[in-house]
Amino acid sequence: MRFPFRLKGGLDSSRKGLLPVLGLGCDWLFCLGELPGRTRVKAEHKRQRVMVVGLDGATFDLIQPWAQEGRLPTFARMMEEGCWGELTSTIPPFTAPAWCTFATGKNPGKHGLYDFAGRKKGTYEMLPLDASSLRASTLWEILSTQGKKVVVLNVPMTYPPPRVNGLLVTGMLTPPNASNFTHPPELASELLKAVPGYEIWPEGVFHPMGRESEFLRVVQELTEMRFAAARYLMGRLDWDFFMVVFRGPDLVQHWLWKYMQDAKAPGGLGEGILEVYKRLDAILASFLELLPQGTTLVLMSDHGAGPLDAYIHVNTWLLGEGYLRIKPSVFSRGKLAMFRSGVTPRRLYRALMRTGLKRNVGSMVRERKSQVRSLLGRVFLSFRDVDWPKTTAYSYGNVGPIYLNVKGREPLGRVEPGAEYEKVREEIARRLLELREPHTGLPLVERVYRKEELYSGPALEEAPDLFFMPRDLRHQGFGLLQFTSNNWFEPSFDRSGGHRMNGILLFWGAGVKKGTLAKADMTDVAPSLLALLDTPIPQDMDGRVLKEAFQEEVWSGKEIRYSDPHQSGEAPGDGLTEEETEEIQRRLKGLGYV
């Protein structure tokens, strides 16, 4: 990734003749104030506008003390002048369902995305999901139908791009080398000309173990690239709603959390997470200068963050408890014996890390995906070895949700709907609550949820039947690699940071009430923004308008209106091809999600 611009100094918001300049601290630095096609929105436009800056995974647990110490002056200013508080994420607090819940104002039971992947109908196979899987209209689609002009940049789960009244650049889960990542389509070439080398999620953010310093540099470059694109698009259209998501906090918190307490961390990694927040602080300072009058700035995250200590390998636990059975064939029983003796993907991963061949192996996997996947399935225990007619429950999902093998729903279901289904769910829930941490003897699971306790709507049938929350979320369920380890509980072998329920929400601008926001849910943001923009709120949204974040005069003369449930417009596209599906799965593995 290279940029043809050269840095002209640090952040300098006092220079009136130039747009603020942001430095990278590496050899390919550039000035963001001279992008092609840049035009500033005239200040005399005083109509109500909204700009949303999404910071994936950002948490006040880090922001607040750093702001108080003077390390994040713009965050400190916005907290002093605005209204802010924690934003409760979805259960699970995970990227795909959380951002989709924000975008639609609806719980996953209505919009249909519980994870990055969903079950392929009539099979036990899980495939990556995309925007074409979403069952509800998004905030920007609703605004578009009301004639509002929108700009949307890098929001996860927006590929393939929907048609909007404005500009849209897709975000996380966009296939690499995709040409159709913008609306309108011609915006792609225009953006690449304005921001040479623009990428949505570059190769350098995957598999960072052993090359953390390089990873941190790539994350910072990605942040600068996103800022450059946002700056360009802010002047490209006279917008009513603008949104951009920066993924830097989530990326570095997953992989660098362990270094925060390490005074001897190499290559400046001890302050790696802080450096990403400092870069975003400078970017926010520039945004505050550029905002047209009448703009409310909304700062938010999809979930919080904290340390990750251990994984709970749910399928291994279900196997040990007898809920999951293996075929009686000699071949499958042989693989089971190998699994129990420790021949697992986890051991292979550890061996590759010790030899330093991980990057070379990654290249081989990219070039021969089908052959490698077939080989792993033949060598290691997998779902192809499961005796489904005798299996009661299985797990698949980023944080280990549990599905019952239900007759009439699963292709080879065993559990009868009704009384038997409820009995099995109750039994598994009870056993989960009885689990103890092997080394401390403390309770491992804080709460177990049945799907109807969390979700409601037409997509409820597709939800996992059980979801459990480990105590304080320092441990995480792991279910995406089917049988990763022969130990049901073990220390994290890759990431050192995980997700938390407490995201961030901050309103800043004219009419915003100063102080703290007592309670806000992920579903509350969309209806609140629609109300600010004087747009009818679909009646089937689950959230409420956060009127308490604003002064009374903001709502005087402005009626909060509701409309019939909004139906999604034309489907954004045909979804992912088989090749794109394989590449998305590979990249999710590189991020530690699969």
Coordinates of C-alpha atoms in Angstrom, one line a residue:
M1 CA 0.0 0.0 0.0
R2 CA 1.6 3.3 -1.1
F3 CA 0.4 6.9 -1.3
P4 CA 1.9 9.5 -3.6
F5 CA 1.6 12.4 -1.0
R6 CA 4.2 13.6 1.5
L7 CA 3.5 14.7 5.0
K8 CA 3.9 18.4 5.7
G9 CA 3.9 18.3 9.5
G10 CA 1.7 17.2 12.3
L11 CA -1.9 18.0 13.0
D12 CA -2.3 21.8 12.6
S13 CA -5.8 22.9 13.0
S14 CA -4.7 26.6 13.3
R15 CA -3.8 27.0 9.6
K16 CA -6.7 28.7 8.0
G17 CA -5.6 28.3 4.4
L18 CA -5.1 24.5 4.5
L19 CA -7.3 21.7 5.6
P20 CA -5.8 20.0 8.7
V21 CA -2.9 17.7 8.0
L22 CA -2.5 14.4 9.6
G23 CA 0.8 12.5 10.0
L24 CA 1.4 8.7 9.8
G25 CA 4.9 8.4 11.2
C26 CA 6.2 6.2 8.4
D27 CA 7.8 6.7 5.0
W28 CA 4.7 7.0 2.8
L29 CA 3.0 10.0 4.4
F30 CA 0.6 12.3 2.7
C31 CA -1.3 15.5 3.0
L32 CA -5.0 15.0 3.3
G33 CA -5.9 18.6 2.4
E34 CA -5.4 18.5 -1.3
L35 CA -7.5 15.6 -2.5
P36 CA -8.9 15.8 -6.1
G37 CA -12.4 17.0 -6.3
R38 CA -12.4 18.4 -2.8
T39 CA -15.1 21.1 -2.3
R40 CA -16.2 22.4 1.1
V41 CA -19.9 22.4 2.0
K42 CA -20.9 26.0 2.4
A43 CA -21.4 27.1 6.0
E44 CA -24.6 29.0 5.3
H45 CA -26.5 25.7 4.9
K46 CA -28.2 25.5 8.4
R47 CA -30.5 22.6 7.8
Q48 CA -30.3 19.6 10.2
R49 CA -27.6 17.1 9.3
V50 CA -26.2 14.1 11.0
M51 CA -22.7 12.6 10.8
V52 CA -22.1 9.2 12.4
V53 CA -18.5 8.2 13.2
G54 CA -18.3 4.5 14.1
L55 CA -15.3 3.3 16.0
D56 CA -15.5 -0.5 15.9
G57 CA -15.0 -1.9 19.4
A58 CA -14.3 1.4 21.0
T59 CA -14.8 1.5 24.8
F60 CA -15.0 4.3 27.4
D61 CA -13.0 1.9 29.7
L62 CA -10.0 3.1 27.7
I63 CA -11.1 6.4 26.3
Q64 CA -12.2 8.0 29.6
P65 CA -8.9 7.6 31.6
W66 CA -6.8 8.5 28.5
A67 CA -9.0 11.6 28.0
Q68 CA -8.6 12.6 31.6
E69 CA -4.8 12.2 31.3
G70 CA -4.8 14.7 28.4
R71 CA -3.8 12.0 25.8
L72 CA -7.1 12.3 23.9
P73 CA -8.0 16.0 23.9
T74 CA -10.7 15.8 21.3
F75 CA -12.5 13.0 23.0
A76 CA -12.2 15.0 26.2
R77 CA -13.7 18.1 24.5
M78 CA -16.6 16.1 23.0
M79 CA -17.3 14.4 26.4
E80 CA -17.3 17.8 28.1
E81 CA -19.5 19.6 25.5
G82 CA -21.7 16.7 24.5
C83 CA -24.0 14.0 25.9
W84 CA -22.4 10.5 26.3
G85 CA -22.8 7.1 27.9
E86 CA -22.4 3.4 27.3
L87 CA -24.3 1.8 24.5
T88 CA -25.6 -1.7 25.2
S89 CA -24.6 -4.0 22.4
T90 CA -26.5 -7.1 21.1
I91 CA -26.3 -10.5 22.7
P92 CA -23.8 -11.7 21.6
P93 CA -21.8 -8.4 21.4
F94 CA -20.5 -9.2 18.0
T95 CA -19.8 -7.2 14.8
A96 CA -22.3 -8.5 12.4
P97 CA -25.5 -8.6 14.5
A98 CA -24.5 -5.3 16.3
W99 CA -23.9 -3.2 13.3
C100 CA -27.0 -4.6 11.5
T101 CA -29.1 -3.9 14.7
F102 CA -27.8 -0.3 14.7
A103 CA -28.6 0.1 11.0
T104 CA -32.1 -1.3 11.1
G105 CA -33.2 -0.3 14.7
K106 CA -34.3 -4.0 15.0
N107 CA -33.2 -7.0 16.9
P108 CA -31.6 -9.9 15.0
G109 CA -34.9 -11.8 15.1
K110 CA -36.2 -9.2 12.7
H111 CA -33.1 -8.4 10.5
G112 CA -31.9 -12.1 10.4
L113 CA -28.1 -11.8 11.0
Y114 CA -26.8 -13.5 14.2
D115 CA -23.2 -13.9 13.0
F116 CA -21.0 -13.6 10.0
A117 CA -22.3 -16.9 8.8
G118 CA -25.7 -18.6 8.6
R119 CA -26.9 -22.2 8.0
K120 CA -27.4 -23.2 4.4
K121 CA -30.9 -24.4 4.2
G122 CA -31.3 -28.2 4.3
T123 CA -27.7 -28.8 5.4
Y124 CA -25.4 -28.5 8.4
E125 CA -23.1 -26.2 6.4
M126 CA -22.5 -22.6 7.4
L127 CA -21.9 -19.9 4.8
P128 CA -20.8 -16.3 5.1
L129 CA -23.7 -13.8 5.0
D130 CA -23.9 -10.4 3.3
A131 CA -26.2 -7.5 2.8
S132 CA -28.5 -9.5 0.6
S133 CA -29.2 -11.7 3.7
L134 CA -30.6 -8.7 5.6
R135 CA -34.4 -8.8 6.1
A136 CA -34.9 -5.2 7.2
S137 CA -34.4 -1.8 5.7
T138 CA -31.4 0.2 6.8
L139 CA -31.3 3.7 8.1
W140 CA -29.7 5.0 4.9
E141 CA -32.3 3.2 2.7
I142 CA -35.2 4.7 4.8
L143 CA -33.6 8.2 4.5
S144 CA -33.2 7.7 0.8
T145 CA -36.9 6.9 0.2
Q146 CA -37.7 10.2 2.0
G147 CA -35.5 12.2 -0.4
K148 CA -32.6 12.7 2.1
K149 CA -29.1 12.6 0.6
V150 CA -26.8 10.0 2.2
V151 CA -23.1 9.1 2.2
V152 CA -22.1 5.7 3.8
L153 CA -18.5 4.6 4.0
N154 CA -17.1 1.3 5.3
V155 CA -20.0 0.1 7.4
P156 CA -19.7 -3.7 7.9
M157 CA -22.2 -6.0 6.2
T158 CA -23.1 -3.5 3.3
Y159 CA -21.8 -5.7 0.5
P160 CA -23.2 -6.0 -2.2
P161 CA -24.0 -2.3 -2.2
P162 CA -27.6 -1.3 -2.0
R163 CA -29.0 1.6 -4.1
V164 CA -29.2 4.7 -2.1
N165 CA -30.0 8.4 -2.7
G166 CA -26.3 9.3 -2.6
L167 CA -23.0 7.5 -2.2
L168 CA -22.1 4.2 -0.6
V169 CA -18.8 2.4 -0.3
T170 CA -19.1 -1.1 1.2
G171 CA -17.2 -2.3 4.3
M172 CA -16.0 -5.4 6.1
L173 CA -16.9 -8.7 4.3
T174 CA -16.5 -7.1 0.9
P175 CA -14.6 -9.8 -1.2
P176 CA -11.1 -8.9 -2.1
N177 CA -10.6 -7.5 -5.6
A178 CA -14.4 -6.8 -5.9
S179 CA -15.2 -4.2 -8.5
N180 CA -18.8 -3.6 -7.5
F181 CA -18.1 -2.1 -4.0
T182 CA -19.8 1.3 -4.5
H183 CA -23.0 2.9 -5.4
P184 CA -23.1 4.3 -7.9
P185 CA -20.7 1.8 -9.6
E186 CA -18.7 4.6 -11.2
L187 CA -17.8 5.9 -7.7
A188 CA -15.2 3.1 -7.4
S189 CA -12.9 4.4 -10.1
E190 CA -13.4 8.0 -8.8
L191 CA -12.5 7.0 -5.3
L192 CA -9.4 5.0 -6.4
K193 CA -8.3 8.1 -8.3
A194 CA -8.9 10.4 -5.3
V195 CA -7.3 8.0 -2.7
P196 CA -4.8 5.8 -4.7
G197 CA -4.5 2.3 -3.3
Y198 CA -7.8 2.5 -1.4
E199 CA -8.6 -0.9 0.2
I200 CA -11.4 -2.0 2.4
W201 CA -9.6 -4.7 4.5
P202 CA -6.0 -5.1 3.3
E203 CA -4.1 -8.4 3.6
G204 CA -1.8 -7.0 6.3
V205 CA -4.5 -7.0 9.0
F206 CA -4.8 -10.8 8.9
H207 CA -2.7 -13.4 10.9
P208 CA -0.7 -10.8 12.8
M209 CA 0.9 -13.1 15.3
G210 CA 4.7 -12.8 15.0
R211 CA 4.5 -9.6 13.0
E212 CA 2.6 -7.3 15.4
S213 CA 4.6 -4.2 14.6
E214 CA 3.9 -4.5 10.9
F215 CA 0.3 -5.1 11.7
L216 CA 0.1 -2.0 13.8
R217 CA 1.6 0.0 10.9
V218 CA -1.0 -1.4 8.4
V219 CA -3.9 -0.6 10.8
Q220 CA -2.7 3.0 11.1
E221 CA -2.4 3.3 7.3
L222 CA -5.8 1.8 6.9
T223 CA -7.1 4.5 9.3
E224 CA -5.5 7.3 7.3
M225 CA -6.9 5.8 4.1
R226 CA -10.4 5.8 5.5
F227 CA -10.0 9.3 6.7
A228 CA -8.8 10.4 3.2
A229 CA -11.8 8.8 1.7
A230 CA -14.2 10.4 4.2
R231 CA -12.7 13.8 3.6
Y232 CA -13.2 13.4 -0.1
L233 CA -16.7 12.1 0.1
M234 CA -17.7 14.9 2.6
G235 CA -17.2 17.4 -0.1
R236 CA -18.5 15.2 -3.0
L237 CA -22.2 15.6 -2.1
D238 CA -24.4 18.0 -0.2
W239 CA -25.5 15.4 2.3
D240 CA -28.1 15.1 5.0
F241 CA -26.6 12.0 6.6
F242 CA -23.0 10.9 6.5
M243 CA -21.5 7.8 8.1
V244 CA -18.0 6.3 8.3
V245 CA -16.7 3.4 10.3
F246 CA -13.1 3.0 11.5
R247 CA -12.1 -0.6 12.4
G248 CA -8.8 0.2 14.0
P249 CA -9.8 -0.1 17.6
D250 CA -11.3 -3.5 17.3
L251 CA -8.4 -4.9 15.2
V252 CA -5.6 -3.8 17.6
Q253 CA -7.6 -4.6 20.8
H254 CA -8.0 -8.2 19.7
W255 CA -4.3 -8.7 19.1
L256 CA -2.4 -6.2 21.2
W257 CA -4.3 -6.1 24.4
K258 CA -1.8 -8.3 26.2
Y259 CA 1.0 -5.7 25.6
M260 CA -0.8 -2.8 27.4
Q261 CA 0.5 -4.0 30.7
D262 CA 3.9 -5.0 29.4
A263 CA 6.6 -2.4 30.0
K264 CA 9.1 -4.4 28.0
A265 CA 6.8 -4.9 24.9
P266 CA 8.9 -4.7 21.7
G267 CA 8.5 -2.1 19.0
G268 CA 6.2 0.3 20.9
L269 CA 3.4 -2.3 21.1
G270 CA 2.8 -1.4 24.7
E271 CA 1.1 1.8 23.6
G272 CA -0.1 0.4 20.2
I273 CA -3.8 0.6 21.2
L274 CA -3.3 4.1 22.6
E275 CA -1.6 5.2 19.3
V276 CA -4.6 4.1 17.3
Y277 CA -7.0 6.1 19.6
K278 CA -4.7 9.1 19.4
R279 CA -4.8 9.0 15.6
L280 CA -8.6 8.8 15.8
D281 CA -8.6 11.7 18.2
A282 CA -6.8 13.8 15.7
I283 CA -9.2 12.7 12.9
L284 CA -12.1 13.7 15.1
A285 CA -10.5 17.2 15.6
S286 CA -10.5 17.6 11.8
F287 CA -14.1 16.4 11.5
L288 CA -15.2 19.0 14.0
E289 CA -13.7 21.7 11.9
L290 CA -15.2 20.5 8.7
L291 CA -18.8 19.9 9.8
P292 CA -21.4 22.2 8.2
Q293 CA -23.5 24.2 10.6
G294 CA -26.6 22.4 11.9
T295 CA -24.8 19.0 12.1
T296 CA -25.1 16.7 15.0
L297 CA -22.1 14.5 15.3
V298 CA -22.7 11.0 16.7
L299 CA -19.8 8.9 17.9
M300 CA -20.5 5.2 18.6
S301 CA -19.2 1.7 18.7
D302 CA -20.9 -1.7 18.1
H303 CA -19.5 -3.2 21.3
G304 CA -16.9 -2.7 23.9
A305 CA -13.6 -4.5 24.6
G306 CA -11.6 -6.2 27.4
P307 CA -9.1 -8.9 28.0
L308 CA -9.6 -12.4 26.6
D309 CA -8.0 -15.2 28.6
A310 CA -9.5 -18.6 27.4
Y311 CA -11.6 -20.4 24.9
I312 CA -14.5 -22.8 25.6
H313 CA -14.5 -25.3 22.8
V314 CA -18.2 -26.0 22.8
N315 CA -18.3 -29.0 20.4
T316 CA -15.6 -30.7 22.4
W317 CA -17.7 -30.2 25.5
L318 CA -20.9 -31.4 23.8
L319 CA -19.0 -34.5 22.5
G320 CA -17.8 -35.3 26.1
E321 CA -21.3 -34.8 27.5
G322 CA -22.7 -37.2 24.9
Y323 CA -24.9 -34.7 23.1
L324 CA -22.8 -35.0 19.9
R325 CA -21.9 -38.5 18.5
I326 CA -19.4 -39.7 16.0
K327 CA -20.1 -42.2 13.2
P328 CA -19.2 -45.9 14.0
S329 CA -17.1 -46.2 10.8
V330 CA -13.5 -47.3 11.2
F331 CA -12.3 -44.1 9.5
S332 CA -14.3 -41.7 11.7
R333 CA -13.5 -43.7 14.9
G334 CA -9.8 -43.5 13.9
K335 CA -10.0 -39.7 13.6
L336 CA -11.8 -39.6 16.9
A337 CA -8.9 -41.6 18.5
M338 CA -6.4 -39.2 17.0
F339 CA -8.4 -36.2 18.2
R340 CA -8.5 -37.5 21.8
S341 CA -4.7 -38.1 21.6
G342 CA -4.2 -34.4 20.6
V343 CA -4.0 -34.5 16.8
T344 CA -6.1 -31.4 16.3
P345 CA -6.1 -28.1 14.2
R346 CA -5.0 -26.4 17.4
R347 CA -1.8 -28.4 17.6
L348 CA -1.1 -27.8 13.9
Y349 CA -1.6 -24.1 14.4
R350 CA 0.9 -24.1 17.3
A351 CA 3.4 -26.1 15.3
L352 CA 3.2 -23.6 12.4
M353 CA 3.7 -20.7 14.7
R354 CA 6.8 -22.3 16.2
T355 CA 8.4 -23.0 12.8
G356 CA 7.7 -19.5 11.5
L357 CA 6.1 -20.9 8.4
K358 CA 2.6 -19.5 9.0
R359 CA 2.8 -16.9 6.2
N360 CA 4.0 -19.4 3.6
V361 CA 1.3 -21.8 4.6
G362 CA -1.2 -19.0 4.3
S363 CA -0.1 -18.4 0.7
M364 CA -0.5 -22.1 0.0
V365 CA -4.0 -22.1 1.5
R366 CA -5.0 -19.1 -0.7
E367 CA -3.8 -20.8 -3.9
R368 CA -5.2 -24.2 -3.1
K369 CA -8.2 -23.5 -0.9
S370 CA -10.4 -26.5 -2.0
Q371 CA -7.6 -29.0 -1.8
V372 CA -6.4 -27.8 1.7
R373 CA -10.0 -27.8 3.0
S374 CA -10.6 -31.3 1.7
L375 CA -7.3 -32.5 3.2
L376 CA -8.1 -31.0 6.7
G377 CA -11.5 -32.6 6.6
R378 CA -9.9 -36.0 5.9
V379 CA -7.2 -35.7 8.5
F380 CA -9.0 -34.0 11.4
L381 CA -12.3 -34.7 13.1
S382 CA -15.0 -32.6 11.6
F383 CA -18.8 -32.4 11.1
R384 CA -18.5 -34.9 8.2
D385 CA -17.7 -37.5 11.0
V386 CA -20.7 -36.7 13.1
D387 CA -23.4 -39.3 13.4
W388 CA -26.3 -36.8 12.9
P389 CA -29.2 -39.2 13.5
K390 CA -27.8 -39.9 17.0
T391 CA -26.7 -36.3 17.7
T392 CA -28.8 -34.1 20.0
A393 CA -26.9 -30.8 19.9
Y394 CA -24.0 -29.0 18.1
S395 CA -22.3 -25.6 18.1
Y396 CA -21.5 -23.3 15.2
G397 CA -20.8 -19.6 15.6
N398 CA -18.1 -17.2 16.7
V399 CA -18.9 -17.4 20.3
G400 CA -20.2 -20.9 20.6
P401 CA -24.0 -20.8 20.3
I402 CA -25.8 -24.1 20.5
Y403 CA -28.3 -25.6 18.1
L404 CA -30.4 -28.6 18.9
N405 CA -30.7 -31.2 16.1
V406 CA -34.4 -30.8 15.6
K407 CA -36.6 -33.1 13.5
G408 CA -38.1 -31.3 10.5
R409 CA -35.6 -28.4 10.8
E410 CA -32.3 -30.1 10.5
P411 CA -31.8 -32.5 7.6
L412 CA -31.1 -35.5 10.0
G413 CA -32.8 -34.2 13.1
R414 CA -33.2 -36.2 16.3
V415 CA -35.0 -34.0 18.8
E416 CA -38.7 -33.9 18.6
P417 CA -40.2 -30.4 18.6
G418 CA -42.3 -29.5 21.7
A419 CA -41.8 -31.2 25.0
E420 CA -38.6 -33.1 24.1
Y421 CA -37.1 -29.9 22.7
E422 CA -37.8 -28.0 25.8
K423 CA -36.5 -30.8 28.0
V424 CA -33.2 -31.0 26.2
R425 CA -32.7 -27.2 26.2
E426 CA -33.3 -27.1 29.9
E427 CA -30.9 -29.9 30.6
I428 CA -28.1 -28.4 28.5
A429 CA -28.7 -24.9 30.1
R430 CA -28.4 -26.5 33.5
R431 CA -25.2 -28.3 32.7
L432 CA -23.7 -25.1 31.3
L433 CA -24.5 -23.2 34.5
E434 CA -22.8 -26.0 36.5
L435 CA -19.5 -25.6 34.6
R436 CA -16.5 -24.4 36.7
E437 CA -13.2 -23.0 35.6
P438 CA -10.7 -25.9 35.8
H439 CA -8.0 -23.9 37.6
T440 CA -10.0 -21.8 40.0
G441 CA -13.2 -23.7 40.5
L442 CA -15.2 -20.5 40.0
P443 CA -18.5 -20.6 38.0
L444 CA -17.7 -20.3 34.3
V445 CA -21.1 -19.3 32.9
E446 CA -23.0 -16.4 34.2
R447 CA -26.3 -16.8 32.2
V448 CA -27.8 -19.1 29.5
Y449 CA -30.4 -17.6 27.2
R450 CA -33.1 -19.3 25.2
K451 CA -33.4 -17.7 21.8
E452 CA -36.9 -16.3 22.5
E453 CA -35.6 -14.5 25.6
L454 CA -33.3 -12.5 23.3
Y455 CA -35.0 -12.2 19.9
S456 CA -38.4 -11.8 18.3
G457 CA -39.4 -11.6 14.7
P458 CA -39.8 -13.6 11.5
A459 CA -36.1 -14.8 11.6
L460 CA -36.4 -16.3 15.1
E461 CA -36.5 -19.8 13.7
E462 CA -33.0 -19.4 12.3
A463 CA -31.5 -18.2 15.7
P464 CA -29.3 -20.6 17.8
D465 CA -31.5 -22.4 20.3
L466 CA -29.2 -21.5 23.3
F467 CA -26.6 -18.8 23.9
F468 CA -24.5 -18.6 27.0
M469 CA -22.6 -15.6 28.5
P470 CA -19.3 -16.6 30.3
R471 CA -18.7 -14.7 33.5
D472 CA -17.3 -11.2 32.8
L473 CA -16.6 -12.3 29.2
R474 CA -12.9 -13.0 29.9
H475 CA -13.6 -16.4 28.4
Q476 CA -15.3 -16.9 25.1
G477 CA -17.1 -19.8 23.4
F478 CA -15.4 -21.1 20.3
G479 CA -17.5 -23.1 17.8
L480 CA -16.5 -22.1 14.2
L481 CA -13.8 -24.7 13.5
Q482 CA -16.0 -27.6 14.7
F483 CA -13.4 -29.6 16.6
T484 CA -10.5 -27.2 17.2
S485 CA -9.0 -28.7 20.4
N486 CA -9.4 -31.9 22.4
N487 CA -9.6 -29.8 25.5
W488 CA -13.0 -28.2 26.1
F489 CA -11.3 -25.3 28.0
E490 CA -7.9 -23.8 27.4
P491 CA -6.0 -20.5 27.3
S492 CA -6.5 -18.3 24.3
F493 CA -3.9 -19.4 21.7
D494 CA -4.2 -16.3 19.4
R495 CA -6.1 -13.2 20.5
S496 CA -5.6 -11.5 23.9
G497 CA -8.6 -9.1 23.6
G498 CA -12.3 -9.9 23.3
H499 CA -15.7 -8.1 23.1
R500 CA -17.8 -6.6 25.9
M501 CA -21.4 -5.5 26.1
N502 CA -20.6 -1.8 26.7
G503 CA -20.1 0.1 23.5
I504 CA -19.9 3.9 23.3
L505 CA -22.5 6.6 22.3
L506 CA -21.8 10.3 22.2
F507 CA -23.9 13.2 20.8
W508 CA -22.1 16.5 20.0
G509 CA -23.4 19.7 18.4
A510 CA -25.8 22.5 18.7
G511 CA -28.9 21.5 20.7
V512 CA -27.2 18.6 22.4
K513 CA -27.6 18.5 26.2
K514 CA -24.3 18.4 28.2
G515 CA -23.9 15.5 30.5
T516 CA -24.1 11.7 30.7
L517 CA -26.7 9.4 29.0
A518 CA -28.0 7.0 31.5
K519 CA -29.2 4.2 29.3
A520 CA -29.1 3.5 25.6
D521 CA -29.5 0.3 23.5
M522 CA -28.2 -0.5 20.1
T523 CA -31.7 -0.4 18.7
D524 CA -32.2 3.2 19.9
V525 CA -29.8 4.9 17.6
A526 CA -31.6 4.5 14.3
P527 CA -35.0 5.9 15.5
S528 CA -33.2 8.8 17.2
L529 CA -31.4 9.8 14.1
L530 CA -34.6 9.5 12.0
A531 CA -36.3 11.8 14.4
L532 CA -33.5 14.3 14.3
L533 CA -33.8 14.3 10.5
D534 CA -37.6 14.7 10.7
T535 CA -38.1 11.4 9.0
P536 CA -41.0 9.0 10.0
I537 CA -39.8 6.0 12.1
P538 CA -41.1 2.6 11.0
Q539 CA -43.4 1.2 13.7
D540 CA -41.6 -2.1 13.8
M541 CA -38.3 -0.7 15.0
D542 CA -37.5 -2.0 18.5
G543 CA -35.7 1.1 19.8
R544 CA -36.9 4.4 21.2
V545 CA -35.9 8.1 20.5
L546 CA -33.3 9.3 22.9
K547 CA -34.9 12.6 23.5
E548 CA -33.1 13.1 26.8
A549 CA -29.8 13.6 25.0
F550 CA -31.1 16.9 23.5
Q551 CA -32.3 20.2 24.7
E552 CA -36.1 20.8 24.6
E553 CA -35.9 23.3 21.8
V554 CA -34.6 20.6 19.5
W555 CA -38.0 18.9 19.6
S556 CA -40.2 22.0 19.8
G557 CA -42.1 22.3 16.6
K558 CA -40.7 18.9 15.4
E559 CA -43.2 16.1 15.5
I560 CA -41.8 12.6 16.1
R561 CA -43.7 10.7 13.4
Y562 CA -44.2 7.0 12.8
S563 CA -44.9 5.1 9.7
D564 CA -45.9 1.6 8.6
P565 CA -43.2 -1.0 8.7
H566 CA -40.7 -0.2 6.0
Q567 CA -40.0 -2.9 3.4
S568 CA -36.6 -3.3 2.0
G569 CA -36.2 -2.2 -1.6
E570 CA -34.7 -4.1 -4.4
A571 CA -32.2 -6.7 -3.2
P572 CA -28.6 -5.3 -3.4
G573 CA -27.3 -8.1 -5.6
D574 CA -26.8 -11.8 -6.1
G575 CA -24.7 -12.3 -3.0
L576 CA -21.3 -14.0 -2.8
T577 CA -19.9 -16.3 -5.4
E578 CA -18.4 -19.6 -4.3
E579 CA -14.9 -18.2 -4.8
E580 CA -15.8 -15.1 -2.8
T581 CA -17.3 -17.2 -0.1
E582 CA -14.0 -19.2 0.3
E583 CA -12.0 -16.0 0.4
I584 CA -14.2 -14.4 3.0
Q585 CA -13.9 -17.5 5.2
R586 CA -10.1 -17.4 4.9
R587 CA -10.0 -13.7 5.9
L588 CA -12.3 -14.2 8.8
K589 CA -9.9 -16.9 10.0
G590 CA -7.1 -14.4 9.6
L591 CA -8.9 -12.0 11.9
G592 CA -9.4 -14.7 14.5
Y593 CA -13.2 -14.9 14.0
V594 CA -13.2 -18.3 12.4

